[in-house]
Coordinates of C-alpha atoms and ligand atoms in Angstrom, one line a residue:
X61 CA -18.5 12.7 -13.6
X62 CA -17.1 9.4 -14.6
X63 CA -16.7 7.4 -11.1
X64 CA -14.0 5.4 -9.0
X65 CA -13.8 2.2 -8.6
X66 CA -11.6 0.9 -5.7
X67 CA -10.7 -3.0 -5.2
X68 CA -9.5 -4.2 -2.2
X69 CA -11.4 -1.4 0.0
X70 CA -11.0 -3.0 2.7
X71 CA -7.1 -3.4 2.9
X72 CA -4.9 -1.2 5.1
X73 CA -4.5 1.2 2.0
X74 CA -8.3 0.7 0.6
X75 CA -10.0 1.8 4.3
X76 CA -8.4 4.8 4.1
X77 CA -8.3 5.7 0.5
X78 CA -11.9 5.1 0.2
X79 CA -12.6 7.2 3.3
X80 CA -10.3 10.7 1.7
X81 CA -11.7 10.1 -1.6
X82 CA -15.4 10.0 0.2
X83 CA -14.8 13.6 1.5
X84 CA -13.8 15.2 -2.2
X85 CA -16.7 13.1 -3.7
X86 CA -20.6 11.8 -3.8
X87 CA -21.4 8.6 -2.2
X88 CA -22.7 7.4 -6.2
X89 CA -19.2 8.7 -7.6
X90 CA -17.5 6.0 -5.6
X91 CA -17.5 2.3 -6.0
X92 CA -16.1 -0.9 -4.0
X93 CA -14.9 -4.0 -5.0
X94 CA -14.9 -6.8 -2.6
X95 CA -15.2 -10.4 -2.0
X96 CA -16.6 -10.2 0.9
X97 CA -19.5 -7.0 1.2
X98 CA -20.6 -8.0 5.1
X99 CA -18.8 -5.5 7.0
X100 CA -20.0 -2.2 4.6
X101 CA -18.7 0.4 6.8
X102 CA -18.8 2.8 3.7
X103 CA -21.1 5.4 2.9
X104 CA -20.6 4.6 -0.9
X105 CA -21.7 1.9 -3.5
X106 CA -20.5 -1.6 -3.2
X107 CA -20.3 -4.3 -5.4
X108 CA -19.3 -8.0 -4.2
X109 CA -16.6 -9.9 -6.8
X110 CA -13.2 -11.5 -6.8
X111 CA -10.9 -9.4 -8.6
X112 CA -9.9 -12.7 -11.1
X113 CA -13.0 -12.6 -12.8
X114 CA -12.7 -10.2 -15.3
X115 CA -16.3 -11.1 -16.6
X116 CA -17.6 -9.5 -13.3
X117 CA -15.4 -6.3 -13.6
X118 CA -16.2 -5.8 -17.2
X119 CA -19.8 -6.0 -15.8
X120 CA -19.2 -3.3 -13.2
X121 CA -16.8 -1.3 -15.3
X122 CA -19.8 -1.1 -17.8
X123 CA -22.6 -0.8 -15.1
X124 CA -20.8 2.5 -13.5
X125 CA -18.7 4.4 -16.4
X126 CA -15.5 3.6 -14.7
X127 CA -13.0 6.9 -15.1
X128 CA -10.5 5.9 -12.5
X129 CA -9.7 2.5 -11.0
X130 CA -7.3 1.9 -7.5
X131 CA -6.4 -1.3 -8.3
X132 CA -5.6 -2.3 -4.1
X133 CA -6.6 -5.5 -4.1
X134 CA -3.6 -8.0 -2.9
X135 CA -1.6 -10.3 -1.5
X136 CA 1.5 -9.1 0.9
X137 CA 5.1 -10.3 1.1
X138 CA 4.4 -13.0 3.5
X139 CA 1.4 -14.2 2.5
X140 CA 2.2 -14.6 -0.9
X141 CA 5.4 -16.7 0.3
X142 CA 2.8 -19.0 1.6
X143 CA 1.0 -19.3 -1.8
X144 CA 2.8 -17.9 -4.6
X145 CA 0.5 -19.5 -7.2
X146 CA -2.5 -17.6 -5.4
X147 CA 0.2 -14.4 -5.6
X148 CA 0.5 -14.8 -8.7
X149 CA -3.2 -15.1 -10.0
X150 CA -4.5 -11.8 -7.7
X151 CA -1.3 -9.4 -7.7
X152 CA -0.9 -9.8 -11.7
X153 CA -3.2 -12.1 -13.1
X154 CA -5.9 -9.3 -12.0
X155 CA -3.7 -6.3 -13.1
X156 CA -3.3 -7.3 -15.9
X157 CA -7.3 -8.0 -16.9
X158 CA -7.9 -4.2 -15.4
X159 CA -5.1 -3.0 -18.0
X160 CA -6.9 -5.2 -20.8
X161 CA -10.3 -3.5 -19.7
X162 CA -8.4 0.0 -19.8
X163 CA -7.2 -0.3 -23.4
X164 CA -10.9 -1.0 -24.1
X165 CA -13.2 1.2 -21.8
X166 CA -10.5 4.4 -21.5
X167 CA -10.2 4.5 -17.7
X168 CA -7.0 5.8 -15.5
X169 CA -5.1 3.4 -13.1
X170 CA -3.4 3.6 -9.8
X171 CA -1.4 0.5 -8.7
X172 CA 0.3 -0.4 -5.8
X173 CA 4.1 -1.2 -6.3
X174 CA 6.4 -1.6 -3.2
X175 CA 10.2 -1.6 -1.8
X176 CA 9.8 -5.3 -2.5
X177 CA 10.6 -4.8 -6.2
X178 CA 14.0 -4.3 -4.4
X179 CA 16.0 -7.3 -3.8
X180 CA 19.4 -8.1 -2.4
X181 CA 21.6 -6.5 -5.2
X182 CA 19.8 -3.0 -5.1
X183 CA 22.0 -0.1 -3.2
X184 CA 20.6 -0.2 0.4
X185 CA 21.0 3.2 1.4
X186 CA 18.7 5.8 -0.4
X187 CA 18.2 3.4 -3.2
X188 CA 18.1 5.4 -6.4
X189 CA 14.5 5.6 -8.7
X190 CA 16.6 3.4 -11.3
X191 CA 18.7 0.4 -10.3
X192 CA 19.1 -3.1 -10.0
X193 CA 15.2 -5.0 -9.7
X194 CA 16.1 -8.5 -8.8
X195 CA 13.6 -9.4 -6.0
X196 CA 13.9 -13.0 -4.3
X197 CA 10.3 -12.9 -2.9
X198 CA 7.4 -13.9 -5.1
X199 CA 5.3 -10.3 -4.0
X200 CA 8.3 -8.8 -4.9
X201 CA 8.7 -10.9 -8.6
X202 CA 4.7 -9.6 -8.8
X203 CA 5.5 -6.2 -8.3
X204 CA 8.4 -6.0 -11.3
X205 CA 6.5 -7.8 -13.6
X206 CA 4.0 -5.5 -12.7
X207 CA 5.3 -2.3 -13.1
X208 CA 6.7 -3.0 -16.4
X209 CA 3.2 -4.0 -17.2
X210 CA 1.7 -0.6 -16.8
X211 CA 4.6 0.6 -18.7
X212 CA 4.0 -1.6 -21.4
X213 CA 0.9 -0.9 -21.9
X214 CA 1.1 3.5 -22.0
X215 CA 3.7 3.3 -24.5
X216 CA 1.5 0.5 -26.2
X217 CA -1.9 1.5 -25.5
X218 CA -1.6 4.8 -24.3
X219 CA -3.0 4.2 -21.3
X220 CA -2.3 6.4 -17.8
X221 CA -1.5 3.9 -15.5
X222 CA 1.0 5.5 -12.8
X223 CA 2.0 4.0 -9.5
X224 CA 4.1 3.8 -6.2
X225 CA 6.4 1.9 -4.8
X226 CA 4.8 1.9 -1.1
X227 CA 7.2 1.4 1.8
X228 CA 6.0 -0.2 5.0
X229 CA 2.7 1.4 5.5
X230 CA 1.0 1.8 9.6
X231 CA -1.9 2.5 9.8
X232 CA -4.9 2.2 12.6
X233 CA -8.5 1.8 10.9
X234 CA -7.6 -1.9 9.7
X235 CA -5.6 -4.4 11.1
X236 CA -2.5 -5.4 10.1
X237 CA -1.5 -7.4 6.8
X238 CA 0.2 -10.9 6.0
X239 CA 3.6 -8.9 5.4
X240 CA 6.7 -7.9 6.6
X241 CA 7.2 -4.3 7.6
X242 CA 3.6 -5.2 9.4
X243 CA 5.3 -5.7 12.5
X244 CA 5.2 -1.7 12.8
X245 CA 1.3 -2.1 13.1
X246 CA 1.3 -5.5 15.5
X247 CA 3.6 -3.8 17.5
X248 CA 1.1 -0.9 18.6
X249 CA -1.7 -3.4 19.0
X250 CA 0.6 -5.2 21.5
X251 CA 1.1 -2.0 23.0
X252 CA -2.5 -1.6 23.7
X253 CA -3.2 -4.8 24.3
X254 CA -1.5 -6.2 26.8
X255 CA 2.0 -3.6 27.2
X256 CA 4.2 -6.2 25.7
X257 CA 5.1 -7.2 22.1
X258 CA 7.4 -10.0 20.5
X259 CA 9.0 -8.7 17.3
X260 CA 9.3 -10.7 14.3
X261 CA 12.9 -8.9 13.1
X262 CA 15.5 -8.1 14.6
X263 CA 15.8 -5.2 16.6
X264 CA 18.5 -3.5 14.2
X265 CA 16.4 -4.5 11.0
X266 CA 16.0 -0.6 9.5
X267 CA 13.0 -0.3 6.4
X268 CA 11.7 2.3 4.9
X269 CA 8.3 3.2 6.5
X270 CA 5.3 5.8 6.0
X271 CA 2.2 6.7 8.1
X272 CA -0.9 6.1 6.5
X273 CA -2.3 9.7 5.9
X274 CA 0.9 11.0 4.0
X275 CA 0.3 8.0 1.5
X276 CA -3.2 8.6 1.0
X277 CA -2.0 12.0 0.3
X278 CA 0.5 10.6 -2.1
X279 CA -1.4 8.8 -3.7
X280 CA -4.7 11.0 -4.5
X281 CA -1.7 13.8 -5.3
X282 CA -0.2 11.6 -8.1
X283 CA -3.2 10.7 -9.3
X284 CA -4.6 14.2 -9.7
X285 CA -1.2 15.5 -11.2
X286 CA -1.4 16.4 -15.3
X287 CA -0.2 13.3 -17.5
X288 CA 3.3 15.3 -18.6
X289 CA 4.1 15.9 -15.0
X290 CA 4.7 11.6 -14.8
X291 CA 8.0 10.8 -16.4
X292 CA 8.4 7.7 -14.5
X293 CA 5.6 4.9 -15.8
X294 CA 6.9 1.8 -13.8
X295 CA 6.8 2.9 -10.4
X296 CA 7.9 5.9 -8.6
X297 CA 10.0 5.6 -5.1
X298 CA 7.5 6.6 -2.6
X299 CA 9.9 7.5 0.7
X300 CA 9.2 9.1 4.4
X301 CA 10.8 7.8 7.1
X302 CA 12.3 5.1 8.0
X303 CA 13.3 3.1 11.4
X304 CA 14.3 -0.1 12.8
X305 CA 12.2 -2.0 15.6
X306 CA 14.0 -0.6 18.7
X307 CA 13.4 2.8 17.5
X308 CA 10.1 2.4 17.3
X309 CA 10.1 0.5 20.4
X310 CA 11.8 3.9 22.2
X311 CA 9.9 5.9 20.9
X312 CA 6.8 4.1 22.2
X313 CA 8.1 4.0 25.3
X314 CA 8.5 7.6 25.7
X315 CA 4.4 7.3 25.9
X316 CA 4.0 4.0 27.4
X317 CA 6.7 3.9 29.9
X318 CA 6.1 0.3 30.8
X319 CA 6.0 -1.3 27.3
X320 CA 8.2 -4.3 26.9
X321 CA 9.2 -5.8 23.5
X322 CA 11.4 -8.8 22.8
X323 CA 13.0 -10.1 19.5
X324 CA 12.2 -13.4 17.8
X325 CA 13.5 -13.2 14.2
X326 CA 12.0 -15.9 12.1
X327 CA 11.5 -16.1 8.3
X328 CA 10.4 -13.1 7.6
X329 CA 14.1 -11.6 8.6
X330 CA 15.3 -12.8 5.6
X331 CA 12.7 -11.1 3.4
X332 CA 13.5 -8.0 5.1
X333 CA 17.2 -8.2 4.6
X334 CA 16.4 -8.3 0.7
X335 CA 14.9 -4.9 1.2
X336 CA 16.2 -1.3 1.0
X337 CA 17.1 0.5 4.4
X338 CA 15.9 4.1 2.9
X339 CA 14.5 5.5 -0.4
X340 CA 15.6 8.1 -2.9
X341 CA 12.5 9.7 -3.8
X342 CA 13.6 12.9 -5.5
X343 CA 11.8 12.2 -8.8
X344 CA 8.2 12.0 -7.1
X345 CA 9.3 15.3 -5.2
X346 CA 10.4 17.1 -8.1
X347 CA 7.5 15.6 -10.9
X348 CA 4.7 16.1 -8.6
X349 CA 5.2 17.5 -5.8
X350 CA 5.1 14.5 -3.1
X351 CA 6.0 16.0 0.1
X352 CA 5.5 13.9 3.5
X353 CA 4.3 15.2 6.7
X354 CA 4.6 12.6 9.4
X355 CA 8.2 12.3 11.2
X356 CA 8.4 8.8 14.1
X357 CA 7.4 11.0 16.9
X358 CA 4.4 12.0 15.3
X359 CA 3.2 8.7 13.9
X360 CA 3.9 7.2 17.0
X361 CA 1.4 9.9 18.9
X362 CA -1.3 9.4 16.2
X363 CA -1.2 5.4 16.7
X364 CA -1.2 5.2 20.3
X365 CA -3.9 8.1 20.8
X366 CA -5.9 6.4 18.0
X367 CA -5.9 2.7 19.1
X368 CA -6.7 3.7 22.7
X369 CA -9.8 5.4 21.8
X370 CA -10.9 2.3 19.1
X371 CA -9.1 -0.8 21.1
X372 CA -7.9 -3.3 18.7
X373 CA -10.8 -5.9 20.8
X374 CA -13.7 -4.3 19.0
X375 CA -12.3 -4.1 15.5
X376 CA -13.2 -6.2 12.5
X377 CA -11.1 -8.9 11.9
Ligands
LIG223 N1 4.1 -4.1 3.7 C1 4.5 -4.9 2.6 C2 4.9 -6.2 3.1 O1 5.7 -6.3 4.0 C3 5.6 -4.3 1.8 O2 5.1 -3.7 0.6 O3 4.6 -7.2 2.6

C-alpha cells in the first residue's frame, strides 16, 4: 500500500487524525511530519522537517511512496494576526509546494479550509456552500487563496485534492490553538482547573462548532469517498453544531454546578464577528454522506469526563 503522510501531527486535528487512521492501518503505512519529533507519542514513523522546505518533503515523499498527504500543518486565526508574513509562508507557501509535489509524484490531498474563508459580507445564518469569500483576517485570506489553489490545480493537473471548511473544533488530547473559536477548549481547561474561566468573546458571540471525533470522521469519510462523488473542489461547508459562550457555559454547569465564567471581549471579538453563526452543509451530506453525531450535551460530557481523568497539569504543552 502506498502510505500517509500527515504534517502537523501534533495539532488539535493531527493528534487525533493520526490516532483513527492508526487503527485502520500498519504502524510503517503511516508517516509524521514535524518540526519538533521530542514528544513521539505515536506508534508510527516520524520524520522531523519544517513544512517550507520542500527539498525535505520531496525527500520524504520519495523515501516513503507517499499515496495520501493531510496536509495539517498551520497557523490559526489569531496567531496568524500576530504574524501574517509567517501565515502566509506555512498556511500557503507550504500548500502550495505539497500541490507542486502532487502534480509530480501522483499523491491525493486533504487540506484544512475553515469558516474563516467567511468574512463580514457572507449570509450569517446557515451560510450557503457558494457565496460571498471576502475574509478580513489574514488565516482567513490563506484559506481562500487556498482553496482555489486545490481547485486550480484538479482542473489543471488533475490532481484529487478535496477539503473542509472546519468550524471551531474541541477537542481533549491536545491543548488548545492560537485561534478564536478556541475559547470552547480553554474554557473546559478552566473548568478543571481551577472552576472558573474568563471568556475571550462575548457571551452572546454564536460560531459554528464540531467535536473532534465527528471531524475525524469527516474527514477520513471524504477522503475515502470515490472521486465523482466530490463536486465541490474548493472547500466543502463542514457544519455540526453550533453555540455561543453562555450556552456552553450552562451546559457545563449542569455538571459542574459551581463553575463560574466571566466575559472579557478583546481583539479576537472582532474576528469572530466576521464569521458565520451556522453552516449550510447540505452538499457534504448529500455528495458523501457527512453525517455528525455529537449534539452540546454530549460534547460537553465527553470533555469534562475526559479532562478529569487526563488533567490539563500533566499534558504536553
Ligand atoms: N479554530 C480556528 C480559529 O479560530 C477557526 O478555523 O482560528
Amino acid at each position: 500500500m502506498k502510505k500517509i503522510l500527515v504534517t502537523g501531527a501534533y495539532g488539535l486535528v493531527g493528534t487525533d487524525l493520526v490516532l483513527a487512521l492508526r487503527k485502520k492501518y500498519k504502524r510503517d503505512d503511516i508517516i509524521t511530519l514535524s518540526h519538533n519529533t521530542t514528544h513521539n507519542q505515536f506508534d508510527v514513523i516520524s520524520e522531523k522537517g519544517d513544512v517550507r522546505d520542500g527539498k525535505n518533503l520531496e525527500k520524504i515523499i520519495k523515501k516513503h511512496n507517499i499515496g495520501t498527504v493531510y496536509h495539517l500543518a498551520g497557523l490559526l486565526s489569531v496567531a496568524s494576526e500576530k504574524n501574517p508574513d509567517l501565515a502566509w509562508e506555512i498556511n500557503l507557501g507550504s500548500l502550495k509546494t505539497i500541490l507542486d509535489l502532487a502534480v509530480k509524484y501522483k499523491f491525493r490531498i486533504f487540506w484544512p479550509s475553515s469558516i474563516a474563508a467567511f468574512g463580514s459580507t457572507t449570509p450569517k445564518i446557515n451560510t450557503p456552500q457558494r457565496t460571498v469569500l471576502e475574509p478580513t483576517t489574514m488565516y482567513g485570506v490563506n484559506k481562500v487563496a487556498g482553496e482555489l489553489l486545490c481547485q486550480y490545480y484538479f482542473l489543471r493537473y488533475g490532481v484529487d485534492a478535496r477539503s473542509l471548511r472546519y468550524p471551531g473544533l474541541i477537542g481533549y488530547k491536545t491543548p488548545p490553538g492560537d485561534g478564536t473559536t478556541e475559547y470552547s477548549v480553554h474554557i473546559f481547561y478552566g473548568a478543571i482547573k481551577e472552576n472558573k474561566y474568563t471568556c475571550f468573546l462575548k457571551k452572546d458571540a454564536r460560531l459554528p462548532m464540531m467535536f473532534i471525533d465527528d471531524a475525524i470522521y469527516g474527514t477520513i469519510k471524504l477522503m475515502e469517498a470515490p472521486a465523482k462523488k466530490i463536486t465541490v473542489r474548493t472547500s466543502y461547508n463542514f457544519g455540526a453544531i453550533n453555540f455561543t459562550p453562555i450556552e456552553l457555559v450552562n451546559e457545563i454547569k449542569k455538571l459542574s454546578p459551581e463553575f463560574k465564567c466571566d466575559y472579557k471581549p478583546d481583539h479576537r471579538q472582532k474576528i469572530a464577528d466576521s464569521w458565520p453563526k451556522s453552516i449550510d452543509d447540505s452538499q457534504a451530506r448529500r455528495d458523501w454522506g457527512w453525517k455528525h453525531k455529537y449534539d452540546l450535551e454530549k460534547m460537553t460530557k465527553v470533555m469534562l469526563s475526559q479532562l478529569k481523568i487526563n488533567p490539563p497539569a500533566g499534558r504536553r504543552k
